[in-house]
Amino acid sequence: MDDEESGAAGIRDLQSAAVTISVAILIFFVVYWSIQIESVRDLLRMAYG
């Protein structure tokens, strides 16, 4: 019974880590793409006035 509980706790820890890392990656990509879009807008403003 104790092994089952520790196994379940380990799975919960892995799931929490996976969710945390996934959210961090998504936030990184949102910030990265927003910076890239702003850069393209600036270049287009310089090119076309």
PDB file of N, CA and C in Angstrom:
ATOM      1  N   MET A   1       0.830  -1.189   0.000  1.00  0.00           N
ATOM      2  CA  MET A   1       0.000   0.000   0.000  1.00  0.00           C
ATOM      3  C   MET A   1       0.874   1.253   0.000  1.00  0.00           C
ATOM      4  N   ASP A   2       1.961   1.228   0.749  1.00  0.00           N
ATOM      5  CA  ASP A   2       2.841   2.386   0.831  1.00  0.00           C
ATOM      6  C   ASP A   2       3.531   2.648  -0.509  1.00  0.00           C
ATOM      7  N   ASP A   3       3.890   1.572  -1.210  1.00  0.00           N
ATOM      8  CA  ASP A   3       4.511   1.727  -2.526  1.00  0.00           C
ATOM      9  C   ASP A   3       3.544   2.354  -3.521  1.00  0.00           C
ATOM     10  N   GLU A   4       2.280   1.984  -3.432  1.00  0.00           N
ATOM     11  CA  GLU A   4       1.273   2.555  -4.325  1.00  0.00           C
ATOM     12  C   GLU A   4       1.105   4.053  -4.072  1.00  0.00           C
ATOM     13  N   GLU A   5       1.094   4.443  -2.800  1.00  0.00           N
ATOM     14  CA  GLU A   5       0.936   5.847  -2.459  1.00  0.00           C
ATOM     15  C   GLU A   5       2.141   6.658  -2.922  1.00  0.00           C
ATOM     16  N   SER A   6       3.333   6.120  -2.729  1.00  0.00           N
ATOM     17  CA  SER A   6       4.523   6.857  -3.168  1.00  0.00           C
ATOM     18  C   SER A   6       4.597   6.898  -4.687  1.00  0.00           C
ATOM     19  N   GLY A   7       4.128   5.856  -5.352  1.00  0.00           N
ATOM     20  CA  GLY A   7       4.083   5.856  -6.814  1.00  0.00           C
ATOM     21  C   GLY A   7       3.100   6.884  -7.334  1.00  0.00           C
ATOM     22  N   ALA A   8       1.953   6.986  -6.674  1.00  0.00           N
ATOM     23  CA  ALA A   8       0.954   7.978  -7.070  1.00  0.00           C
ATOM     24  C   ALA A   8       1.478   9.390  -6.829  1.00  0.00           C
ATOM     25  N   ALA A   9       2.186   9.577  -5.737  1.00  0.00           N
ATOM     26  CA  ALA A   9       2.764  10.892  -5.451  1.00  0.00           C
ATOM     27  C   ALA A   9       3.822  11.243  -6.478  1.00  0.00           C
ATOM     28  N   GLY A  10       4.602  10.256  -6.893  1.00  0.00           N
ATOM     29  CA  GLY A  10       5.617  10.489  -7.917  1.00  0.00           C
ATOM     30  C   GLY A  10       5.001  10.865  -9.255  1.00  0.00           C
ATOM     31  N   ILE A  11       3.896  10.216  -9.591  1.00  0.00           N
ATOM     32  CA  ILE A  11       3.203  10.539 -10.840  1.00  0.00           C
ATOM     33  C   ILE A  11       2.628  11.949 -10.774  1.00  0.00           C
ATOM     34  N   ARG A  12       2.065  12.313  -9.622  1.00  0.00           N
ATOM     35  CA  ARG A  12       1.540  13.680  -9.473  1.00  0.00           C
ATOM     36  C   ARG A  12       2.651  14.706  -9.606  1.00  0.00           C
ATOM     37  N   ASP A  13       3.816  14.410  -9.043  1.00  0.00           N
ATOM     38  CA  ASP A  13       4.955  15.323  -9.157  1.00  0.00           C
ATOM     39  C   ASP A  13       5.389  15.466 -10.613  1.00  0.00           C
ATOM     40  N   LEU A  14       5.435  14.354 -11.342  1.00  0.00           N
ATOM     41  CA  LEU A  14       5.814  14.412 -12.755  1.00  0.00           C
ATOM     42  C   LEU A  14       4.785  15.187 -13.567  1.00  0.00           C
ATOM     43  N   GLN A  15       3.510  14.991 -13.276  1.00  0.00           N
ATOM     44  CA  GLN A  15       2.464  15.724 -13.991  1.00  0.00           C
ATOM     45  C   GLN A  15       2.544  17.218 -13.694  1.00  0.00           C
ATOM     46  N   SER A  16       2.805  17.562 -12.447  1.00  0.00           N
ATOM     47  CA  SER A  16       2.948  18.972 -12.087  1.00  0.00           C
ATOM     48  C   SER A  16       4.143  19.592 -12.801  1.00  0.00           C
ATOM     49  N   ALA A  17       5.242  18.867 -12.855  1.00  0.00           N
ATOM     50  CA  ALA A  17       6.430  19.366 -13.553  1.00  0.00           C
ATOM     51  C   ALA A  17       6.155  19.520 -15.039  1.00  0.00           C
ATOM     52  N   ALA A  18       5.457  18.581 -15.633  1.00  0.00           N
ATOM     53  CA  ALA A  18       5.146  18.656 -17.058  1.00  0.00           C
ATOM     54  C   ALA A  18       4.244  19.845 -17.362  1.00  0.00           C
ATOM     55  N   VAL A  19       3.247  20.078 -16.525  1.00  0.00           N
ATOM     56  CA  VAL A  19       2.352  21.218 -16.736  1.00  0.00           C
ATOM     57  C   VAL A  19       3.120  22.524 -16.573  1.00  0.00           C
ATOM     58  N   THR A  20       3.963  22.609 -15.566  1.00  0.00           N
ATOM     59  CA  THR A  20       4.738  23.822 -15.325  1.00  0.00           C
ATOM     60  C   THR A  20       5.662  24.123 -16.498  1.00  0.00           C
ATOM     61  N   ILE A  21       6.359  23.119 -16.986  1.00  0.00           N
ATOM     62  CA  ILE A  21       7.268  23.316 -18.112  1.00  0.00           C
ATOM     63  C   ILE A  21       6.490  23.678 -19.371  1.00  0.00           C
ATOM     64  N   SER A  22       5.357  23.048 -19.592  1.00  0.00           N
ATOM     65  CA  SER A  22       4.537  23.360 -20.764  1.00  0.00           C
ATOM     66  C   SER A  22       4.056  24.802 -20.736  1.00  0.00           C
ATOM     67  N   VAL A  23       3.601  25.252 -19.594  1.00  0.00           N
ATOM     68  CA  VAL A  23       3.143  26.638 -19.464  1.00  0.00           C
ATOM     69  C   VAL A  23       4.305  27.603 -19.682  1.00  0.00           C
ATOM     70  N   ALA A  24       5.475  27.285 -19.142  1.00  0.00           N
ATOM     71  CA  ALA A  24       6.642  28.145 -19.331  1.00  0.00           C
ATOM     72  C   ALA A  24       7.021  28.240 -20.803  1.00  0.00           C
ATOM     73  N   ILE A  25       6.981  27.126 -21.513  1.00  0.00           N
ATOM     74  CA  ILE A  25       7.306  27.126 -22.940  1.00  0.00           C
ATOM     75  C   ILE A  25       6.283  27.942 -23.722  1.00  0.00           C
ATOM     76  N   LEU A  26       5.001  27.783 -23.407  1.00  0.00           N
ATOM     77  CA  LEU A  26       3.964  28.556 -24.093  1.00  0.00           C
ATOM     78  C   LEU A  26       4.134  30.058 -23.856  1.00  0.00           C
ATOM     79  N   ILE A  27       4.426  30.435 -22.631  1.00  0.00           N
ATOM     80  CA  ILE A  27       4.651  31.851 -22.323  1.00  0.00           C
ATOM     81  C   ILE A  27       5.854  32.374 -23.093  1.00  0.00           C
ATOM     82  N   PHE A  28       6.927  31.578 -23.143  1.00  0.00           N
ATOM     83  CA  PHE A  28       8.119  31.982 -23.889  1.00  0.00           C
ATOM     84  C   PHE A  28       7.776  32.227 -25.352  1.00  0.00           C
ATOM     85  N   PHE A  29       7.022  31.307 -25.970  1.00  0.00           N
ATOM     86  CA  PHE A  29       6.685  31.458 -27.380  1.00  0.00           C
ATOM     87  C   PHE A  29       5.779  32.664 -27.618  1.00  0.00           C
ATOM     88  N   VAL A  30       4.849  32.937 -26.725  1.00  0.00           N
ATOM     89  CA  VAL A  30       3.984  34.109 -26.874  1.00  0.00           C
ATOM     90  C   VAL A  30       4.823  35.386 -26.831  1.00  0.00           C
ATOM     91  N   VAL A  31       5.736  35.469 -25.878  1.00  0.00           N
ATOM     92  CA  VAL A  31       6.603  36.647 -25.776  1.00  0.00           C
ATOM     93  C   VAL A  31       7.503  36.744 -27.001  1.00  0.00           C
ATOM     94  N   TYR A  32       8.095  35.636 -27.415  1.00  0.00           N
ATOM     95  CA  TYR A  32       8.996  35.624 -28.567  1.00  0.00           C
ATOM     96  C   TYR A  32       8.279  36.090 -29.829  1.00  0.00           C
ATOM     97  N   TRP A  33       7.094  35.540 -30.096  1.00  0.00           N
ATOM     98  CA  TRP A  33       6.384  35.898 -31.312  1.00  0.00           C
ATOM     99  C   TRP A  33       5.859  37.323 -31.259  1.00  0.00           C
ATOM    100  N   SER A  34       5.477  37.808 -30.099  1.00  0.00           N
ATOM    101  CA  SER A  34       5.036  39.200 -30.012  1.00  0.00           C
ATOM    102  C   SER A  34       6.194  40.150 -30.304  1.00  0.00           C
ATOM    103  N   ILE A  35       7.391  39.813 -29.853  1.00  0.00           N
ATOM    104  CA  ILE A  35       8.576  40.624 -30.173  1.00  0.00           C
ATOM    105  C   ILE A  35       8.867  40.563 -31.664  1.00  0.00           C
ATOM    106  N   GLN A  36       8.759  39.386 -32.257  1.00  0.00           N
ATOM    107  CA  GLN A  36       9.010  39.248 -33.687  1.00  0.00           C
ATOM    108  C   GLN A  36       7.987  40.031 -34.506  1.00  0.00           C
ATOM    109  N   ILE A  37       6.733  39.987 -34.130  1.00  0.00           N
ATOM    110  CA  ILE A  37       5.693  40.718 -34.857  1.00  0.00           C
ATOM    111  C   ILE A  37       5.933  42.214 -34.764  1.00  0.00           C
ATOM    112  N   GLU A  38       6.304  42.684 -33.588  1.00  0.00           N
ATOM    113  CA  GLU A  38       6.594  44.107 -33.428  1.00  0.00           C
ATOM    114  C   GLU A  38       7.795  44.518 -34.281  1.00  0.00           C
ATOM    115  N   SER A  39       8.787  43.671 -34.371  1.00  0.00           N
ATOM    116  CA  SER A  39       9.953  43.951 -35.208  1.00  0.00           C
ATOM    117  C   SER A  39       9.558  44.060 -36.676  1.00  0.00           C
ATOM    118  N   VAL A  40       8.718  43.160 -37.143  1.00  0.00           N
ATOM    119  CA  VAL A  40       8.263  43.209 -38.534  1.00  0.00           C
ATOM    120  C   VAL A  40       7.452  44.478 -38.786  1.00  0.00           C
ATOM    121  N   ARG A  41       6.614  44.861 -37.845  1.00  0.00           N
ATOM    122  CA  ARG A  41       5.848  46.103 -38.004  1.00  0.00           C
ATOM    123  C   ARG A  41       6.770  47.307 -38.118  1.00  0.00           C
ATOM    124  N   ASP A  42       7.817  47.348 -37.274  1.00  0.00           N
ATOM    125  CA  ASP A  42       8.772  48.447 -37.351  1.00  0.00           C
ATOM    126  C   ASP A  42       9.479  48.473 -38.699  1.00  0.00           C
ATOM    127  N   LEU A  43       9.882  47.329 -39.188  1.00  0.00           N
ATOM    128  CA  LEU A  43      10.548  47.277 -40.497  1.00  0.00           C
ATOM    129  C   LEU A  43       9.610  47.725 -41.608  1.00  0.00           C
ATOM    130  N   LEU A  44       8.341  47.327 -41.538  1.00  0.00           N
ATOM    131  CA  LEU A  44       7.388  47.760 -42.553  1.00  0.00           C
ATOM    132  C   LEU A  44       7.141  49.257 -42.479  1.00  0.00           C
ATOM    133  N   ARG A  45       7.102  49.814 -41.282  1.00  0.00           N
ATOM    134  CA  ARG A  45       6.938  51.276 -41.144  1.00  0.00           C
ATOM    135  C   ARG A  45       8.129  52.002 -41.757  1.00  0.00           C
ATOM    136  N   MET A  46       9.328  51.469 -41.545  1.00  0.00           N
ATOM    137  CA  MET A  46      10.522  52.109 -42.122  1.00  0.00           C
ATOM    138  C   MET A  46      10.520  51.967 -43.633  1.00  0.00           C
ATOM    139  N   ALA A  47      10.062  50.856 -44.156  1.00  0.00           N
ATOM    140  CA  ALA A  47      10.099  50.622 -45.586  1.00  0.00           C
ATOM    141  C   ALA A  47       9.050  51.441 -46.336  1.00  0.00           C
ATOM    142  N   TYR A  48       7.845  51.569 -45.762  1.00  0.00           N
ATOM    143  CA  TYR A  48       6.762  52.219 -46.475  1.00  0.00           C
ATOM    144  C   TYR A  48       6.358  53.568 -45.890  1.00  0.00           C
ATOM    145  N   GLY A  49       7.027  53.956 -44.829  1.00  0.00           N
ATOM    146  CA  GLY A  49       6.751  55.265 -44.266  1.00  0.00           C
ATOM    147  C   GLY A  49       5.576  55.241 -43.421  1.00  0.00           C
TER     148      GLY A  49
END
